[in-house]
């Protein structure tokens, strides 16, 4: 695992979102009313930079002739084809089996860190094998 500082907590709370590059990966870091999530900036549909999409709520299931709006500031809408994802869980609203790729987040001393798994060892490049 490797831990990378990506933002100050106050900075993220004010901006709501920050897209960073860590070890060559673009990652969107989101403030959700006190919780922080980190998602890879690649849409599972066709690889758009999903973390640059609009953030809003969405229409909730409701009865005929009723309109119910909810999940305000929790829905990320992909800029290319409009797929919507729950920023708290990373799940697609239309198909919860489709998800954004997420990373662990740690908050310490007013700083936000993203934790990335170790890179997979490539054949012939394993450390300490000579
Ligand atoms: S690339 Fe995101 S919805 Fe198509």
XYZ file of C-alpha atoms and ligand atoms in Angstrom:
134
model
C 0.000 0.000 0.000
C 1.111 3.552 -0.560
C -0.492 6.632 0.928
C -0.580 9.952 -0.912
C -1.687 13.355 0.367
C -4.192 14.735 -2.137
C -5.810 17.719 -0.409
C -6.355 19.631 2.774
C -9.631 18.753 4.447
C -10.768 22.416 4.555
C -9.800 22.897 0.909
C -11.803 19.828 -0.138
C -14.814 20.778 1.989
C -14.908 24.184 0.321
C -14.363 22.975 -3.259
C -16.440 19.795 -2.969
C -14.259 17.975 -5.476
C -10.664 17.756 -6.561
C -9.204 15.700 -9.395
C -5.614 14.651 -8.793
C -3.033 12.452 -10.456
C -1.400 9.882 -8.210
C 1.116 7.386 -9.582
C -0.212 8.131 -13.060
C -3.855 7.527 -12.085
C -6.422 10.315 -12.296
C -8.571 10.183 -9.183
C -11.532 12.334 -8.198
C -11.741 13.086 -4.489
C -15.182 14.193 -3.270
C -16.463 15.817 -0.095
C -19.892 14.512 0.865
C -21.089 16.398 3.928
C -18.288 15.177 6.142
C -17.375 12.005 4.301
C -14.706 11.735 1.650
C -14.649 9.342 -1.283
C -12.044 8.746 -3.998
C -12.990 7.370 -7.411
C -10.898 6.666 -10.461
C -11.576 9.219 -13.176
C -12.639 6.575 -15.689
C -16.270 5.817 -16.432
C -17.048 2.073 -16.543
C -19.196 2.632 -19.647
C -16.746 4.045 -22.197
C -13.860 5.482 -20.152
C -14.923 9.152 -20.046
C -13.421 11.374 -17.331
C -16.454 10.727 -15.147
C -15.163 12.694 -12.144
C -15.514 15.910 -14.157
C -19.251 15.372 -14.552
C -21.996 17.385 -12.924
C -22.948 16.747 -9.323
C -26.617 16.937 -8.459
C -29.499 14.930 -7.115
C -31.892 12.801 -9.086
C -35.520 11.821 -9.431
C -36.374 9.056 -6.982
C -38.829 6.243 -7.591
C -42.284 7.615 -6.917
C -45.912 7.010 -7.646
C -47.804 7.997 -10.763
C -48.190 11.799 -10.999
C -45.735 12.231 -8.136
C -42.289 13.710 -8.409
C -39.735 13.029 -5.739
C -36.257 14.519 -5.899
C -33.466 13.369 -3.615
C -29.799 12.430 -3.158
C -28.954 16.105 -3.597
C -25.204 16.658 -4.234
C -24.656 12.898 -4.140
C -25.098 11.964 -7.789
C -22.250 12.208 -10.309
C -23.417 12.365 -13.922
C -20.912 11.246 -16.552
C -20.237 14.039 -19.066
C -20.354 11.781 -22.130
C -23.588 9.765 -21.962
C -25.146 10.743 -18.668
C -24.787 7.587 -16.628
C -25.359 8.449 -12.988
C -23.361 7.176 -10.026
C -23.920 7.451 -6.292
C -20.865 9.310 -5.007
C -21.148 7.616 -1.626
C -21.060 4.038 -2.934
C -19.765 4.348 -6.503
C -22.711 2.303 -7.764
C -24.579 3.144 -10.944
C -28.104 4.299 -10.150
C -29.491 2.310 -13.080
C -27.481 -0.863 -12.472
C -25.914 -1.211 -9.009
C -23.717 -4.004 -10.336
C -21.787 -1.391 -12.333
C -19.486 0.617 -10.119
C -16.797 3.235 -10.167
C -13.361 2.013 -9.137
C -12.747 3.302 -5.636
C -9.764 3.842 -3.396
C -9.439 3.956 0.364
C -9.254 7.384 1.939
C -7.618 8.369 5.216
C -7.988 11.689 6.999
C -5.284 12.740 9.402
C -4.407 16.092 10.897
C -6.495 18.084 8.435
C -5.070 16.305 5.416
C -6.742 13.871 3.027
C -4.788 10.858 1.810
C -5.624 8.315 -0.876
C -4.318 4.808 -0.299
C -3.339 2.834 -3.381
C -2.621 -0.868 -3.479
C 0.856 -1.957 -4.332
C 1.551 -2.365 -7.989
C 1.339 -5.936 -9.169
C 4.789 -7.395 -9.627
C 5.593 -7.964 -13.256
C 7.386 -11.142 -14.277
C 11.108 -10.571 -14.071
C 10.679 -7.409 -11.968
C 9.934 -8.858 -8.556
C 11.995 -7.154 -5.891
C 14.562 -9.104 -3.948
C 14.709 -12.086 -6.300
C 18.250 -11.780 -7.604
S -18.596 7.069 -20.919
Fe -19.664 7.518 -19.081
S -21.717 7.223 -19.590
Fe -20.671 6.701 -21.381
